[in-house]
Amino acid sequence: MPSFSDTTAAADPAIADSRSVGPVLPQTAHFDVPLPLACGRTLPQYDLVYETYGTLDAARANAVLICHALNASHHVAGFYADDPKDIGWWDNMVGPGKPLDTERFFVVGVNNLGSCFGSTGPLSTNPATGRPWGSDFPIATVEDWVDAQAQLADRLGIRQWAAVMGGSLGGMQALDWAIRYPSRIRNSLVIAAAPNLSAENIAFNEIARQAIMTDPEYHDGDFETHGVKPRRGLRVARMIGHITYLSDEQMEAKFGRQLREGLKFSFAPEFQIESYLRHQGEKFAEYFDANTYLRVTKALDYFDPATRENGDLALALAPATCKLLVVSFTTDWRFPASRSREIVRALVRKRRDVSYAEIAAPHGHDAFLLDNAQYHAVVRAWFERVAADIGVRAVFPEPSPA
Amino acid sequence: MTDLVNGNTALPPISPAPTSHNGVARADYATIGGWIAEDAHVLDLGCGDGALLAYLAATRGARGYGVEIDDAGVLACIGSGINVIQSDLERGLAGFDDAAFDVVVLSQTLQAMRRIEPIVGEMLRVGREAIVTFPNFGHWSHRLQILRGRMPVSSSLPYQWYDTPNIHLCTVADFDAFLAERGYPVLDRVVLARGRAVRFAPNLTGELAIYRFRE
């Protein structure tokens, strides 16, 4: 290790950030009790990979579950000691003195079933065959994920979450917790989510799936056994997805019609936006699994709690007894504010405790992951109330607002 | 006990009106509280920091929601544990069902709204009763200032003409006529001056008008 290692480390944002939870270690919980899935099949056994930050209090009352969206994982906050640049995906939200303050709350990030980051999924070995599940891995739903998360809660001795929180697809899980496990959740934070996908949303997902499934290296999902990966399909899927996470306004501000080197009358990337999307696609194709992508987009498409009540969302949400915070972002067109307002309206109809913040942000759907003073202040204020409700005190004084 | 100008409701004892977020006592709270039944379901439009809902929850066990467009107000409500829905009243109350609330309150917000008739109509759609409060433009001090050729500035209208959010000011007589023309029965009306109900010439002596009416 060179002698200037400390300096180098301090220059790293995660390490320099005194409000980081610091180095974290993922853990694995193995479950032998079979998990029945919505598709009718049963997972005989499974692993869930998770991380925790903060300390579970004696009453086990201060636990907060973070649910991830399409391509994220259990790595919510902090960084890995052997890879300090691998910072958790919601590190600006979760940490000491951050809106979800790990000095007060015990925060759990969990990787969902069917993912490719350690929890049982298409890359895992099917115990029945001794080979990777691959294309045979079942399509798990939001409800299946939440059922598995409930098993993890039992394992951790958490009878009731102080809060379950998620953005986008994660928000759908937070909503499902509120509906189907009302006694196990005190607060649900449903951020940049929707009560179901619109036809347009499903259409985008289907294009992404088609991109993957028509890649010659897809091999009906058994590409692993062929020693290849449908990278081209994954790239295109990610490029399409990425466009829907940004706003037109933000893309215009960031890229506009900027060229890399001028027009060359070729099909090489000429506009900056082209090269940006290609770069995002390349990165994604390296770390993500095609079978996972196909299945997670299906979980999105299938989520629709109102169908259980003949399309009556208010009736579907009626079992929820927790307090709910619904947050949307003005430029989000993937899950526009109007979709969040549907959730709010249904909860108001049933006289549930719900608050709704519509955050003015230019960043589109991605805004839920980004810094925004009002957004973070709202979440912080919400968790102040949660802390007061369950009687948790800050160990350290509050940081002054930025 | 608050006197009514033309009401006949026996009022229960009410705690002293609280001091709102900005330190200004809100004299209308006690009157409104007196009109809210125990455990009523209330919608407070333009709820600001949620102080009225907090007051009604504490004194009447009322529950419900505030509607607020301003970020700071929404944040304050969430910090106080008040249910708040961030929304622009000018867009109507599409997020609320017909007759969903016992009472819908519009406290000192009417005069700042662009479209008065639609919001009053929406209040009566989603609530069985409406409570509206507004600064009385007919107060003698305002009349005097206009006679002197200047736009009124007072404790109830603390703005200069060029920076006022108030675009639809009216008098007690104006609002009486507004309700009468639409056939909305007035259930109660209290006009306050310096926090006390005035009986004599309320349109001349009153600073703050508080109405309770229905469709």
Coordinates of C-alpha atoms in Angstrom, one line a residue:
Chain A
M1 CA 0.0 0.0 0.0
P2 CA 1.6 3.3 -0.9
S3 CA 2.3 5.8 1.9
F4 CA -0.3 8.3 0.5
S5 CA -3.1 5.8 0.8
D6 CA -4.8 7.8 3.5
T7 CA -4.9 10.9 1.3
T8 CA -6.2 8.8 -1.6
A9 CA -8.8 7.3 0.7
A10 CA -9.9 10.7 2.0
A11 CA -10.3 11.9 -1.5
D12 CA -12.9 9.2 -2.2
P13 CA -16.4 10.6 -1.7
A14 CA -17.7 7.7 0.3
I15 CA -14.9 7.7 2.7
A16 CA -14.6 11.5 2.9
D17 CA -18.3 11.6 3.6
S18 CA -18.6 11.6 7.4
R19 CA -22.3 10.9 6.9
S20 CA -21.7 7.6 5.2
V21 CA -22.5 4.4 7.1
G22 CA -18.9 3.4 6.1
P23 CA -17.8 0.0 5.0
V24 CA -20.6 -2.5 4.9
L25 CA -20.8 -6.3 4.4
P26 CA -23.6 -8.1 2.7
Q27 CA -25.0 -11.1 4.6
T28 CA -27.0 -14.1 3.4
A29 CA -30.0 -15.7 5.0
H30 CA -30.9 -19.2 3.8
F31 CA -34.5 -20.4 4.0
D32 CA -35.5 -24.0 3.8
V33 CA -39.2 -23.5 4.2
P34 CA -40.6 -23.6 0.7
L35 CA -42.0 -20.3 -0.7
P36 CA -45.2 -20.6 -2.7
L37 CA -45.2 -18.2 -5.6
A38 CA -48.0 -16.4 -7.4
C39 CA -47.3 -18.4 -10.6
G40 CA -48.3 -21.6 -8.8
R41 CA -44.8 -22.9 -8.4
T42 CA -42.9 -23.2 -5.2
L43 CA -39.3 -22.3 -4.4
P44 CA -38.2 -25.2 -2.3
Q45 CA -35.4 -23.2 -0.7
Y46 CA -33.8 -19.9 -1.3
D47 CA -31.2 -17.3 -0.2
L48 CA -31.8 -13.7 0.5
V49 CA -28.8 -11.4 0.5
Y50 CA -29.1 -8.3 2.6
E51 CA -27.3 -5.5 4.3
T52 CA -28.0 -3.7 7.6
Y53 CA -27.0 -0.3 8.8
G54 CA -27.5 1.1 12.3
T55 CA -28.5 -0.8 15.4
L56 CA -31.7 -2.7 16.1
D57 CA -33.0 -1.3 19.4
A58 CA -34.0 -3.6 22.3
A59 CA -37.7 -3.4 21.5
R60 CA -36.9 -4.2 17.8
A61 CA -39.1 -1.3 16.9
N62 CA -36.7 0.9 14.9
A63 CA -36.3 -1.3 11.8
V64 CA -36.8 0.2 8.4
L65 CA -36.9 -1.9 5.2
I66 CA -35.7 -0.5 1.9
C67 CA -37.1 -2.1 -1.2
H68 CA -35.1 -1.8 -4.4
A69 CA -36.3 -1.1 -8.0
L70 CA -35.6 -2.7 -11.3
N71 CA -31.8 -3.0 -11.4
A72 CA -30.7 -2.2 -7.8
S73 CA -29.8 -4.4 -5.0
H74 CA -29.4 -4.8 -1.2
H75 CA -26.5 -2.4 -1.4
V76 CA -28.4 0.6 -0.3
A77 CA -25.8 2.6 1.6
G78 CA -22.1 2.7 2.6
F79 CA -19.4 1.1 0.5
Y80 CA -17.4 -2.0 0.3
A81 CA -14.0 -2.0 1.9
D82 CA -12.4 -3.7 -1.1
D83 CA -14.2 -1.4 -3.6
P84 CA -14.8 2.0 -2.0
K85 CA -16.3 3.3 -5.3
D86 CA -19.1 0.8 -5.0
I87 CA -21.4 3.1 -3.0
G88 CA -24.9 2.1 -2.1
W89 CA -27.7 3.2 -4.5
W90 CA -29.5 5.3 -1.9
D91 CA -26.5 6.5 0.0
N92 CA -27.7 10.1 -0.1
M93 CA -30.9 9.1 1.7
V94 CA -29.6 6.6 4.3
G95 CA -26.8 7.2 6.7
P96 CA -25.9 9.0 10.0
G97 CA -27.7 12.4 10.0
K98 CA -29.2 11.7 6.6
P99 CA -33.0 11.8 5.9
L100 CA -33.2 8.2 7.0
D101 CA -30.9 8.5 10.0
T102 CA -29.0 5.3 10.8
E103 CA -28.2 6.8 14.2
R104 CA -31.8 6.2 15.1
F105 CA -33.0 3.5 12.7
F106 CA -31.9 0.0 11.9
V107 CA -32.1 -0.1 8.1
V108 CA -32.3 -3.3 6.1
G109 CA -31.6 -3.5 2.4
V110 CA -32.6 -6.8 0.8
N111 CA -32.0 -8.2 -2.7
N112 CA -35.2 -9.6 -4.2
L113 CA -35.8 -13.1 -5.4
G114 CA -34.9 -13.5 -9.1
S115 CA -32.2 -10.9 -8.9
C116 CA -28.6 -11.3 -10.0
F117 CA -26.9 -9.9 -7.0
G118 CA -26.8 -12.9 -4.7
S119 CA -30.4 -13.7 -3.7
T120 CA -31.7 -16.8 -5.4
G121 CA -32.4 -16.2 -9.0
P122 CA -31.8 -17.4 -12.6
L123 CA -28.0 -17.5 -12.0
S124 CA -28.4 -19.7 -8.9
T125 CA -28.1 -23.4 -8.9
N126 CA -31.4 -25.3 -9.1
P127 CA -31.1 -27.9 -6.4
A128 CA -33.3 -30.3 -8.5
T129 CA -30.9 -30.3 -11.4
G130 CA -27.6 -29.2 -10.0
R131 CA -27.5 -26.7 -12.9
P132 CA -28.2 -22.9 -13.0
W133 CA -31.9 -22.2 -13.0
G134 CA -31.6 -20.0 -16.1
S135 CA -34.7 -19.8 -18.1
D136 CA -36.5 -22.2 -15.7
F137 CA -36.4 -19.7 -12.8
P138 CA -40.0 -18.7 -12.1
I139 CA -41.4 -15.2 -12.6
A140 CA -41.7 -13.8 -9.1
T141 CA -44.2 -11.0 -8.4
V142 CA -44.0 -8.0 -6.1
E143 CA -46.1 -10.0 -3.7
D144 CA -43.7 -12.9 -3.8
W145 CA -40.8 -10.6 -3.0
V146 CA -42.7 -9.1 -0.1
D147 CA -43.6 -12.6 1.2
A148 CA -39.9 -13.4 1.1
Q149 CA -39.0 -10.1 2.8
A150 CA -41.5 -11.1 5.5
Q151 CA -39.5 -14.3 6.0
L152 CA -36.4 -12.2 6.4
A153 CA -38.1 -10.0 8.9
D154 CA -39.0 -13.1 11.0
R155 CA -35.4 -14.2 10.8
L156 CA -34.1 -10.9 12.0
G157 CA -36.7 -10.9 14.8
I158 CA -38.5 -7.9 13.4
R159 CA -42.2 -8.2 14.2
Q160 CA -43.1 -4.8 12.9
W161 CA -41.2 -2.5 10.6
A162 CA -41.1 1.1 11.7
A163 CA -41.3 1.8 8.0
V164 CA -41.0 0.2 4.6
M165 CA -39.7 2.5 2.0
G166 CA -39.0 2.3 -1.7
G167 CA -38.9 4.2 -5.0
S168 CA -40.5 3.1 -8.3
L169 CA -40.8 -0.7 -8.2
G170 CA -39.6 -0.4 -4.6
G171 CA -42.5 1.9 -3.9
M172 CA -44.9 -0.9 -5.1
Q173 CA -43.4 -3.2 -2.6
A174 CA -43.8 -0.6 0.2
L175 CA -47.4 -0.3 -0.9
D176 CA -47.9 -4.1 -1.0
W177 CA -46.5 -4.4 2.6
A178 CA -49.1 -1.8 3.7
I179 CA -51.9 -3.8 2.1
R180 CA -51.0 -7.4 2.8
Y181 CA -49.0 -7.1 6.1
P182 CA -50.9 -4.3 7.8
S183 CA -50.0 -5.4 11.3
R184 CA -46.3 -5.6 10.4
I185 CA -45.7 -2.0 9.2
R186 CA -46.2 1.3 10.9
N187 CA -45.3 3.5 8.0
S188 CA -45.1 3.1 4.2
L189 CA -43.2 5.5 2.0
V190 CA -44.3 5.0 -1.6
I191 CA -42.0 7.1 -3.8
A192 CA -42.2 7.7 -7.6
A193 CA -44.5 4.7 -7.9
A194 CA -47.8 3.8 -9.4
P195 CA -50.8 1.6 -8.5
N196 CA -50.1 -0.4 -11.7
L197 CA -48.3 0.1 -15.0
S198 CA -50.0 1.9 -17.8
A199 CA -50.2 0.5 -21.3
E200 CA -47.3 2.7 -22.3
N201 CA -45.2 1.4 -19.4
I202 CA -45.9 -2.2 -20.3
A203 CA -45.1 -1.3 -23.9
F204 CA -41.7 0.0 -23.0
N205 CA -41.0 -3.1 -20.9
E206 CA -42.1 -5.3 -23.8
I207 CA -39.7 -3.6 -26.2
A208 CA -36.9 -4.1 -23.7
R209 CA -37.8 -7.8 -23.4
Q210 CA -38.0 -8.2 -27.2
A211 CA -34.5 -6.6 -27.5
I212 CA -33.2 -9.3 -25.1
M213 CA -35.2 -12.3 -26.5
T214 CA -34.4 -11.5 -30.1
D215 CA -30.7 -11.3 -29.4
P216 CA -29.1 -14.4 -31.1
E217 CA -27.2 -15.1 -27.9
Y218 CA -30.3 -15.3 -25.8
H219 CA -30.8 -19.1 -26.6
D220 CA -34.3 -19.1 -25.1
G221 CA -32.9 -18.0 -21.8
D222 CA -30.3 -20.8 -21.5
F223 CA -27.4 -18.6 -22.7
E224 CA -25.3 -19.5 -19.6
T225 CA -25.1 -23.1 -20.8
H226 CA -23.9 -21.8 -24.2
G227 CA -21.3 -19.7 -22.4
V228 CA -22.6 -16.5 -23.9
K229 CA -24.7 -13.5 -22.8
P230 CA -27.3 -11.5 -24.8
R231 CA -25.3 -8.3 -24.3
R232 CA -26.8 -6.5 -27.3
G233 CA -30.3 -7.1 -26.1
L234 CA -29.4 -6.0 -22.6
R235 CA -27.8 -2.9 -24.0
V236 CA -30.8 -1.9 -26.0
A237 CA -33.1 -2.7 -23.1
R238 CA -31.1 -0.5 -20.9
M239 CA -31.0 2.3 -23.4
I240 CA -34.8 2.3 -23.8
G241 CA -35.3 2.1 -20.0
H242 CA -32.8 4.9 -19.4
I243 CA -34.7 7.3 -21.7
T244 CA -37.8 6.8 -19.6
Y245 CA -36.0 7.5 -16.4
L246 CA -34.9 11.0 -17.6
S247 CA -36.9 14.0 -18.5
D248 CA -36.9 15.6 -21.9
E249 CA -36.0 18.9 -20.2
Q250 CA -33.0 17.3 -18.4
M251 CA -31.8 15.5 -21.5
E252 CA -32.0 18.8 -23.4
A253 CA -30.0 20.5 -20.6
K254 CA -27.4 17.8 -20.3
F255 CA -26.9 16.8 -24.0
G256 CA -29.0 18.9 -26.3
R257 CA -27.7 18.4 -29.8
Q258 CA -24.1 18.4 -28.8
L259 CA -21.8 16.5 -31.1
R260 CA -18.7 14.6 -30.2
E261 CA -16.7 15.6 -33.2
G262 CA -19.0 16.9 -35.8
L263 CA -21.2 15.1 -38.4
K264 CA -19.4 12.3 -40.2
F265 CA -22.3 10.9 -42.2
S266 CA -21.8 7.6 -40.4
F267 CA -23.6 5.5 -37.9
A268 CA -21.0 5.7 -35.3
P269 CA -22.2 7.7 -32.2
E270 CA -22.1 11.3 -33.3
F271 CA -24.4 13.0 -30.8
Q272 CA -23.4 13.0 -27.2
I273 CA -26.7 11.5 -26.2
E274 CA -26.0 8.5 -28.5
S275 CA -22.6 7.9 -26.9
Y276 CA -24.1 8.4 -23.4
L277 CA -26.8 5.8 -24.0
R278 CA -24.4 3.4 -25.5
H279 CA -22.1 3.8 -22.5
Q280 CA -25.0 3.2 -20.1
G281 CA -26.0 0.1 -22.1
E282 CA -22.5 -1.3 -22.1
K283 CA -22.1 -0.9 -18.4
F284 CA -25.5 -2.5 -17.7
A285 CA -24.9 -5.4 -20.0
E286 CA -21.8 -6.3 -18.1
Y287 CA -23.3 -6.4 -14.6
F288 CA -26.9 -7.4 -15.2
D289 CA -28.5 -10.7 -16.0
A290 CA -30.9 -10.9 -19.0
N291 CA -33.1 -13.5 -17.3
T292 CA -33.4 -11.2 -14.3
Y293 CA -34.3 -8.3 -16.4
L294 CA -37.0 -10.2 -18.2
R295 CA -38.5 -11.4 -14.9
V296 CA -38.3 -8.0 -13.1
T297 CA -40.1 -6.2 -15.9
K298 CA -42.8 -8.9 -15.7
A299 CA -43.1 -8.2 -11.9
L300 CA -43.7 -4.6 -12.8
D301 CA -46.2 -5.4 -15.5
Y302 CA -48.2 -7.8 -13.2
F303 CA -48.4 -5.5 -10.1
D304 CA -52.0 -4.3 -9.8
P305 CA -53.5 -4.7 -6.4
A306 CA -56.8 -3.3 -7.6
T307 CA -57.4 -6.5 -9.7
R308 CA -58.0 -8.4 -6.4
E309 CA -61.0 -6.1 -5.9
N310 CA -62.4 -6.0 -9.4
G311 CA -60.4 -2.9 -10.2
D312 CA -61.4 -0.9 -7.1
L313 CA -58.1 0.5 -5.9
A314 CA -59.6 2.0 -2.8
L315 CA -61.0 -1.3 -1.7
A316 CA -57.6 -2.9 -2.5
L317 CA -55.9 -0.4 -0.2
A318 CA -58.5 -0.6 2.5
P319 CA -56.6 -3.2 4.6
A320 CA -53.7 -0.7 5.0
T321 CA -53.7 0.7 8.5
C322 CA -50.2 2.3 8.6
K323 CA -49.4 5.9 7.9
L324 CA -48.5 6.4 4.3
L325 CA -46.3 9.0 2.6
V326 CA -46.7 9.2 -1.2
V327 CA -44.1 11.2 -3.1
S328 CA -44.0 12.0 -6.8
F329 CA -41.8 14.2 -9.0
T330 CA -43.2 16.8 -11.4
T331 CA -41.1 15.7 -14.5
D332 CA -41.5 12.0 -14.0
W333 CA -43.3 10.6 -17.0
R334 CA -42.5 7.0 -16.4
F335 CA -44.6 7.1 -13.2
P336 CA -46.2 10.5 -13.5
A337 CA -47.6 12.4 -10.5
S338 CA -51.1 11.6 -11.7
R339 CA -50.4 7.9 -10.9
S340 CA -49.3 8.8 -7.3
R341 CA -52.5 10.9 -7.0
E342 CA -54.5 7.8 -7.8
I343 CA -53.0 6.0 -4.8
V344 CA -53.6 9.1 -2.6
R345 CA -57.2 9.4 -3.8
A346 CA -57.9 5.8 -3.0
L347 CA -56.4 6.1 0.5
V348 CA -58.3 9.3 1.2
R349 CA -61.5 7.6 0.1
K350 CA -60.8 5.0 2.9
R351 CA -59.9 7.8 5.3
R352 CA -56.4 6.4 5.8
D353 CA -53.6 8.5 7.2
V354 CA -51.8 9.7 4.1
S355 CA -49.7 12.6 3.1
Y356 CA -48.6 13.5 -0.4
A357 CA -45.7 15.6 -1.6
E358 CA -45.3 16.5 -5.2
I359 CA -41.7 17.5 -5.6
A360 CA -40.7 20.0 -8.3
A361 CA -37.7 18.4 -9.8
P362 CA -36.3 18.5 -13.3
H363 CA -34.8 15.0 -13.3
G364 CA -37.7 12.8 -14.3
H365 CA -38.2 9.4 -12.7
D366 CA -34.6 9.3 -11.6
A367 CA -35.3 12.2 -9.3
F368 CA -36.1 9.7 -6.5
L369 CA -32.5 8.8 -6.4
L370 CA -31.0 12.3 -6.6
D371 CA -30.5 15.1 -4.1
N372 CA -33.4 17.5 -3.8
A373 CA -33.7 19.7 -0.8
Q374 CA -37.5 19.6 -0.5
Y375 CA -37.7 15.8 -1.1
H376 CA -35.1 15.0 1.4
A377 CA -36.5 17.5 3.9
V378 CA -39.9 15.8 3.6
V379 CA -38.5 12.3 4.1
R380 CA -36.4 13.6 7.0
A381 CA -39.5 15.2 8.6
W382 CA -41.5 12.0 8.1
F383 CA -38.8 9.9 9.9
E384 CA -38.7 12.5 12.7
R385 CA -42.3 11.7 13.3
V386 CA -41.7 8.0 13.0
A387 CA -38.9 8.3 15.6
A388 CA -41.1 10.3 17.9
D389 CA -43.9 7.7 17.5
I390 CA -41.7 4.8 18.5
G391 CA -39.7 6.7 21.0
V392 CA -36.3 6.6 19.3
R393 CA -33.9 9.4 20.2
A394 CA -31.0 10.6 18.2
V395 CA -27.7 9.5 19.5
F396 CA -26.0 12.5 18.0
P397 CA -27.3 16.0 17.6
E398 CA -29.2 16.9 14.4
P399 CA -27.0 18.2 11.7
S400 CA -27.8 21.7 10.7
P401 CA -29.9 21.8 7.5
A402 CA -27.8 22.3 4.3
Chain B
M1 CA -67.7 32.0 24.5
T2 CA -68.0 33.4 21.0
D3 CA -71.0 35.5 20.1
L4 CA -72.8 34.8 16.9
V5 CA -74.1 37.5 14.7
N6 CA -77.0 35.6 13.3
G7 CA -76.5 32.1 14.4
N8 CA -78.3 30.1 17.0
T9 CA -75.9 27.3 17.7
A10 CA -75.1 26.6 21.3
L11 CA -71.3 26.6 21.3
P12 CA -69.3 24.3 23.4
P13 CA -66.4 25.8 25.4
I14 CA -63.3 26.2 23.2
S15 CA -59.7 26.5 24.2
P16 CA -58.0 29.8 23.5
A17 CA -57.1 30.2 19.8
P18 CA -53.5 29.1 19.2
T19 CA -50.7 31.1 17.8
S20 CA -50.0 30.0 14.3
H21 CA -46.6 29.3 12.8
N22 CA -45.8 32.9 12.0
G23 CA -46.6 34.0 15.5
V24 CA -49.9 35.7 14.6
A25 CA -52.9 34.6 16.6
R26 CA -55.6 33.2 14.4
A27 CA -58.7 34.5 15.9
D28 CA -60.9 32.5 13.6
Y29 CA -59.8 29.1 14.9
A30 CA -61.9 29.2 18.1
T31 CA -65.0 30.1 16.1
I32 CA -64.4 27.4 13.5
G33 CA -63.7 24.9 16.3
G34 CA -67.1 25.7 17.7
W35 CA -68.7 24.7 14.5
I36 CA -66.9 21.4 14.2
A37 CA -68.6 18.4 15.7
E38 CA -66.6 15.9 17.8
D39 CA -64.6 13.5 15.6
A40 CA -65.6 15.3 12.4
H41 CA -64.0 14.5 9.1
V42 CA -62.5 17.8 7.9
L43 CA -60.8 19.0 4.8
D44 CA -58.8 22.2 5.2
L45 CA -58.0 23.9 2.0
G46 CA -54.9 26.1 1.9
C47 CA -53.9 24.6 5.3
G48 CA -50.5 26.2 5.5
D49 CA -48.5 24.7 8.3
G50 CA -51.5 22.6 9.5
A51 CA -52.1 24.7 12.6
L52 CA -55.9 24.8 12.2
L53 CA -56.1 21.0 11.7
A54 CA -53.8 20.5 14.7
Y55 CA -56.1 22.7 16.7
L56 CA -59.2 20.9 15.6
A57 CA -57.6 17.6 16.3
A58 CA -56.6 18.7 19.8
T59 CA -59.9 20.4 20.7
R60 CA -62.5 18.4 18.7
G61 CA -60.9 15.1 17.9
A62 CA -61.4 16.1 14.3
R63 CA -59.4 14.2 11.6
G64 CA -58.9 14.7 8.0
Y65 CA -56.5 16.3 5.5
G66 CA -55.0 19.6 4.7
V67 CA -54.5 20.7 1.1
E68 CA -51.5 22.9 0.5
I69 CA -49.5 23.9 -2.6
D70 CA -46.6 25.6 -0.9
D71 CA -43.5 23.4 -0.2
A72 CA -42.8 24.9 3.2
G73 CA -46.4 24.4 4.3
V74 CA -46.3 20.7 3.2
L75 CA -43.1 20.2 5.0
A76 CA -44.4 21.8 8.2
C77 CA -47.5 19.7 8.1
I78 CA -45.5 16.5 7.7
G79 CA -43.2 17.6 10.6
S80 CA -46.3 18.1 12.7
G81 CA -47.9 14.8 11.8
I82 CA -50.7 16.5 9.9
N83 CA -52.1 14.6 6.9
V84 CA -51.4 16.9 4.0
I85 CA -51.9 16.6 0.3
Q86 CA -49.8 18.8 -2.0
S87 CA -52.1 20.2 -4.6
D88 CA -53.2 23.3 -6.4
L89 CA -56.7 24.4 -5.3
E90 CA -57.1 26.2 -8.6
R91 CA -57.2 22.8 -10.2
G92 CA -60.2 21.9 -8.1
L93 CA -60.7 19.0 -5.7
A94 CA -60.7 16.1 -8.2
G95 CA -58.8 14.0 -5.7
F96 CA -61.8 14.0 -3.3
D97 CA -65.1 12.2 -3.6
D98 CA -68.6 13.8 -3.3
A99 CA -69.7 14.3 0.3
A100 CA -66.5 12.8 1.6
F101 CA -66.2 15.3 4.4
D102 CA -68.4 16.7 7.2
V103 CA -66.8 20.1 6.8
V104 CA -64.5 21.7 4.2
V105 CA -62.7 24.8 5.5
L106 CA -61.2 27.6 3.4
S107 CA -59.5 29.8 5.9
Q108 CA -58.2 33.2 4.7
T109 CA -57.4 31.8 1.3
L110 CA -60.5 32.7 -0.7
Q111 CA -59.3 36.2 -1.4
A112 CA -56.1 34.9 -3.0
M113 CA -57.8 32.5 -5.4
R114 CA -58.2 33.2 -9.1
R115 CA -61.5 31.4 -9.5
I116 CA -63.9 31.8 -6.6
E117 CA -67.1 30.2 -7.9
P118 CA -65.5 26.8 -8.9
I119 CA -63.8 26.4 -5.5
V120 CA -66.9 27.2 -3.5
G121 CA -68.8 24.7 -5.7
E122 CA -66.1 22.1 -5.1
M123 CA -66.2 22.7 -1.4
L124 CA -69.9 22.0 -1.3
R125 CA -69.5 19.0 -3.6
V126 CA -67.0 17.2 -1.3
G127 CA -68.3 18.5 2.0
R128 CA -71.7 18.6 3.6
E129 CA -70.8 22.0 5.0
A130 CA -68.4 24.7 4.1
I131 CA -66.6 27.2 6.3
V132 CA -65.0 30.2 4.6
T133 CA -63.1 33.0 6.3
F134 CA -61.8 36.1 4.7
P135 CA -60.6 39.6 5.6
N136 CA -63.5 42.1 5.4
F137 CA -62.7 44.7 2.8
G138 CA -65.6 46.7 4.1
H139 CA -63.9 47.6 7.3
W140 CA -64.1 51.3 8.0
S141 CA -60.3 51.7 8.0
H142 CA -60.2 50.3 4.5
R143 CA -63.0 52.6 3.4
L144 CA -61.2 55.6 4.9
Q145 CA -58.0 54.8 3.1
I146 CA -59.8 54.5 -0.2
L147 CA -61.5 57.8 0.4
R148 CA -58.1 59.3 0.9
G149 CA -57.2 57.8 -2.5
R150 CA -55.0 55.0 -1.5
M151 CA -55.3 51.2 -1.5
P152 CA -55.9 49.9 2.0
V153 CA -53.2 48.4 4.1
S154 CA -54.1 47.1 7.5
S155 CA -53.4 44.3 10.0
S156 CA -55.9 42.1 8.1
L157 CA -54.6 43.2 4.7
P158 CA -50.9 43.7 5.4
Y159 CA -49.8 44.1 1.8
Q160 CA -49.1 46.9 -0.6
W161 CA -51.1 46.9 -3.8
Y162 CA -48.1 45.8 -5.8
D163 CA -47.2 42.8 -3.7
T164 CA -50.5 41.5 -2.5
P165 CA -51.5 37.9 -3.1
N166 CA -55.1 39.0 -2.5
I167 CA -56.9 39.4 -5.9
H168 CA -60.5 38.8 -4.9
L169 CA -61.2 40.9 -1.9
C170 CA -64.8 41.3 -0.8
T171 CA -66.9 42.7 1.9
V172 CA -69.3 41.0 4.3
A173 CA -72.2 42.4 2.3
D174 CA -70.6 41.1 -0.9
F175 CA -70.3 37.6 0.5
D176 CA -73.8 37.6 1.9
A177 CA -75.0 38.5 -1.6
F178 CA -72.8 35.9 -3.2
L179 CA -74.3 33.1 -1.1
A180 CA -77.9 34.4 -1.4
E181 CA -77.7 34.6 -5.2
R182 CA -76.7 31.0 -5.3
G183 CA -79.2 29.9 -2.7
Y184 CA -76.6 28.6 -0.3
P185 CA -78.2 28.8 3.2
V186 CA -75.9 30.5 5.8
L187 CA -75.8 28.3 8.9
D188 CA -73.6 30.7 10.9
R189 CA -71.8 33.9 10.4
V190 CA -69.4 35.5 12.8
V191 CA -67.5 38.7 12.1
L192 CA -64.5 39.4 14.3
A193 CA -62.6 42.6 15.2
R194 CA -59.5 42.3 17.3
G195 CA -60.4 38.7 17.9
R196 CA -63.9 39.5 19.3
A197 CA -67.2 39.0 17.6
V198 CA -68.8 42.3 16.6
R199 CA -72.6 42.7 16.6
F200 CA -73.0 46.3 15.4
A201 CA -72.5 47.0 11.7
P202 CA -70.2 44.1 11.1
N203 CA -69.5 45.2 7.5
L204 CA -68.1 48.4 8.9
T205 CA -66.5 47.3 12.1
G206 CA -65.5 43.7 11.3
E207 CA -62.0 42.7 10.3
L208 CA -62.4 39.0 9.7
A209 CA -65.6 37.3 8.4
I210 CA -66.3 33.6 9.1
Y211 CA -69.1 31.9 7.4
R212 CA -70.6 28.4 7.7
F213 CA -72.9 27.5 4.8
R214 CA -74.2 24.5 2.8
E215 CA -75.6 23.8 -0.6

